[in-house]
Amino acid sequence: MIQRVARDSDVLAGGVLAALGVYILVQATRWEYMGFDGPGPGFFPFWYGLAIVILSLWLVVGRLFRLRRESPGAVDWPGVRRALGTWALFALSVAVMPWLGFVLSFALLTFVLVRWQFGQGLKTAAFTAVGLAVGFYVLFPLALDVPLPAGRLGF
Amino acid sequence: MEVLAGLAYGFGIALQPMNLLWCLLGCVLGTLVGIMPGLGPAAAIAMLMPISFNMDPTGGIIMLAGIYYGAKYGGSTTSILLNIPGEASSVASCIDGYQMAKRGRAGAALGIAAIASFVAGTFGVVLLTLVAPPIARFALSFSSPEYFALLSLGLALVVLFAGESPIKAALAMLLGLWFTSIGIDLFSAQARFTFGQTALLNGIDFMIVAIGVFAVAEVLGSVQARTDAQLLSVPRGIRNLLPNWEELKACRFALVNGSITGFLVGVLPGAGSSISSFIAYAFEKLFSKHPERFGQGAPEGLAAPEAANNADTSGALVPMLTLGLPGGGTTAILLSALVLWGLKPGPMLMQDSPNVFWGLVASMYIGNLMLLLLNLPLVPLFAQALRIPAYVLFPMILGISVVGVFGVAQSIFHVGLLAGFGLLGYAMARLGFPGAPLILGFVLGDGMERALRQSLQMSGGDLGILVSRPIAAGLLVAAVLVLIMPLVGRFNRWRLRGIAENG
Amino acid sequence: MKRRGFLVGAAALTVLSGVGPAEAQYTPSRPIDLVVHSGPGAGPDAFGRALIAAIEAEKISPVRIQINHKIGGGGATAASYIIEKKGDTNTIGLFTSAWIANPLVQADMKATVKEMTPVVRLVIEPAVFAVRADSPYKSMQEIVDAAKKDPTKIKQSGGSPLARDAIVRHVLMSNTGARWAFVSFPTGSERIAALLGGHVDMMIIEPSEAGELIRGGQMRALAQVSDKRLSTFPNTPTLREAGFNVPNVPQARGFVAPPDTPREVIAFYEQLFEKLVKSPTWQKYLTDNQFEDAFLKSEETGKFFDQYSDLMRGILTGAGIRVVR
């Protein structure tokens, strides 16, 4: 039972949100609530922080009551792993952008995604990566004058 | 009669060949700007200002205004096809527009967006022509307490965005309130929730949250579901590229609602077009006979926000042309263009420079027609974009998202935030939290906090100011009703079930 | 943002015939980046564009000048960018009073003008106290008296607590002992709308914004926030003339360069802006927008930074705002 409660997504989400709500409340009480010229910076966060705490606890408690009746649906773990892997690659490509620049890191991201996440051939992956990166470079900075993050190489 | 004479005079100016050409150029550029995320109308107008100084002011303002309202037409394209809002004003169009595209109605969605834009754009110009001065006076009677009440109504409408769980929708909205209060507080210069990051002092741009929670999260969700071959089904045959009669009929009320809501909210200085489109969407759902279809690709759920963000343009021009008060970034730069031409925007503009005022107004009738004729033939062309295989499309969406965010924020740090919001959006979808309320809370929350604190500054801390003013009180009552109505429905269902079980 | 593509035609290179004699050893070889802290359309951006337009019209720069937006942090992003650009002679930043005032209270704003190399001060923006045209108050004294009688009666619309309008209010309140409410709005439009709608009683407004509203019979000026009367408001007294013995809080704009910029580079910019200031195009721009010509060279600009910081520090402390620098 306890394991099932701890693994339940609503309980988990409610717990995280309640913690966030408490953090907001703690911060808000450090700032002025009502000052010389009217409500201070702590005024509004106090109220929505309180609302987050109350609603997230409500979510958790409501879920606990229903938990006996409903069993949680199965989670598509391979799918979730795929999605999180894609996200990690995307985040990594953003992280290296200050050094490699948009064009290079985007080409690398595309290559890896097409080759391994989508299981396409090496040639297709390379072609897509180069094609998209060049396309972005021609369209945005060259034709439309929209800047892209530049790396140490100057583009 | 004075209006008709003025309008006739205006058409005389707007129909001059050179001015027609400037109008067309502005509309074409505006459409392009709208389609491209990361290139907003304000930046585009700023770029073209030096060129327009060599033109006469009337032609110049006709062209620059064309970019302004043209961008609203183009903004929906990427919302519908890729779930990436092209402009802040087309975020609400993602919700049902993208769902329509997923169901193979991309062409129809693009067509409805163009038609709704045209109808509301024209309606807005008619109102601008007829009622500009009185409506500007009405807008002035609207101050912080009324804003607070309006935005409370907007947030109350969140319950309508809720999927299965109103609690989760409310929590998502509150999360939006938190994100929007990050940055320096206007009233006290206190930095809030910035974690010592200088890059967060100015807060997070709305586009970053919207693109992350919608576009990036959608890519992650699709990767999980492994929709390998084709993300969206490609419509076949010309008939499937256009909206059918049923869909158009469903949009009738949405066009009227969007036009009026968009115009009225647009007139208020300080309320942007993202607000008007969300409020029009919520109204549409509130009064719909089939609220359950919203979020599943309801055509009226696309038509309402598209109509609103186009009517909003004309609304926003009212305070700018009658009082010299710009309502947002784009109108502010239009205003500075007028100043640099040596014109004097303000209450006397209509008398001092009737050629500019009436020429501009007349050109907007022509421009809206041009935009319709320009955008409808583009529909089949854009629908072809759907043939792109998923393994190209997904990296492309990620790339466009990065360009869009970098375009508004000019910093890699904020691109990193985009990745964060993408993950958040994905996690929310997995855990059954709807994304739209978070966006709505983010859009409305900032203004709501400000309006509440301004009201209390005006009243010396007395909350009574919120109910002692008739417009504010009326709006607040409406907000309470919106919150109570579904509860009453729920209670009735519960009671009936109880009776059935016992009886 | 670098502007190329279809804009190249507009921003044609203007080539100068000789920068000047002896002193100007340095001449830039690439376009100059002019860093502003606002997005397109907002105050600093509009000012920067007008300045570039004037420089191009007068053909006084050997290279092209382009706007580079470093938006965010109330000027902090742009300021730290200037510090980062140490050693770059092609980057200058358009400072406003916010660059000096905001770091005084924001611990996170570590980039101060003190570390940068001052280039020039260009203008001071005056302001006027305005009321709605049908307001019962005919002078500053009447408003202050009404506020003294009932501290909840008078309301002023304005911006952030560090903005000039809030500072002037504090100075006046501590000078007269009167009290009135201050309602913050993020944009000028909203401040004006609140006044015209009758939701507040007065505001401090730039003459370029107020001019048309006054001419259109919507607004009235009571007093000027400047050292001497402006040509457009010959009959409106300055605060001092109206009997308030308060220090003037100038709102200045000018340029700074990255830290430790060599003297000859600064000399080049000084000469460039000196030529600009003397040009008829610029003078017309100043008159149209009611800016006060307040040209100072590098050394005096540095002194101005110190004086202004001290003045603000004193006022902010007096207003109960915590000063961190």
Short mmCIF file of N, CA, C and O in Angstrom, two decimals, chain A residues 2 5 28 95 131 138 147-149:
data_model
loop_
_atom_site.label_atom_id
_atom_site.label_comp_id
_atom_site.label_asym_id
_atom_site.label_seq_id
_atom_site.Cartn_x
_atom_site.Cartn_y
_atom_site.Cartn_z
N ILE A 2 1.83 1.30 0.93
CA ILE A 2 2.66 2.49 1.03
C ILE A 2 3.45 2.70 -0.24
O ILE A 2 3.55 3.82 -0.75
N VAL A 5 1.24 4.17 -2.82
CA VAL A 5 0.99 5.59 -2.56
C VAL A 5 2.17 6.42 -3.03
O VAL A 5 2.02 7.42 -3.73
N ALA A 28 7.90 34.79 0.46
CA ALA A 28 6.95 35.91 0.50
C ALA A 28 6.94 36.57 1.87
O ALA A 28 6.82 37.79 1.98
N ALA A 95 23.29 23.53 -24.03
CA ALA A 95 24.39 23.80 -23.12
C ALA A 95 25.70 24.07 -23.86
O ALA A 95 26.53 24.86 -23.41
N GLY A 131 21.44 19.53 -44.05
CA GLY A 131 20.41 20.28 -44.77
C GLY A 131 19.68 21.25 -43.86
O GLY A 131 19.54 22.44 -44.18
N VAL A 138 20.81 29.96 -43.66
CA VAL A 138 20.49 30.80 -44.82
C VAL A 138 19.25 31.63 -44.54
O VAL A 138 19.21 32.83 -44.81
N PRO A 147 19.07 37.08 -35.59
CA PRO A 147 20.33 36.53 -35.09
C PRO A 147 20.15 35.13 -34.52
O PRO A 147 19.11 34.81 -33.96
N LEU A 148 21.17 34.31 -34.66
CA LEU A 148 21.20 32.99 -34.03
C LEU A 148 22.33 33.01 -33.01
O LEU A 148 23.28 33.76 -33.15
N PRO A 149 22.23 32.15 -31.97
CA PRO A 149 23.32 32.10 -31.00
C PRO A 149 24.64 31.77 -31.70
O PRO A 149 24.71 30.79 -32.45
#
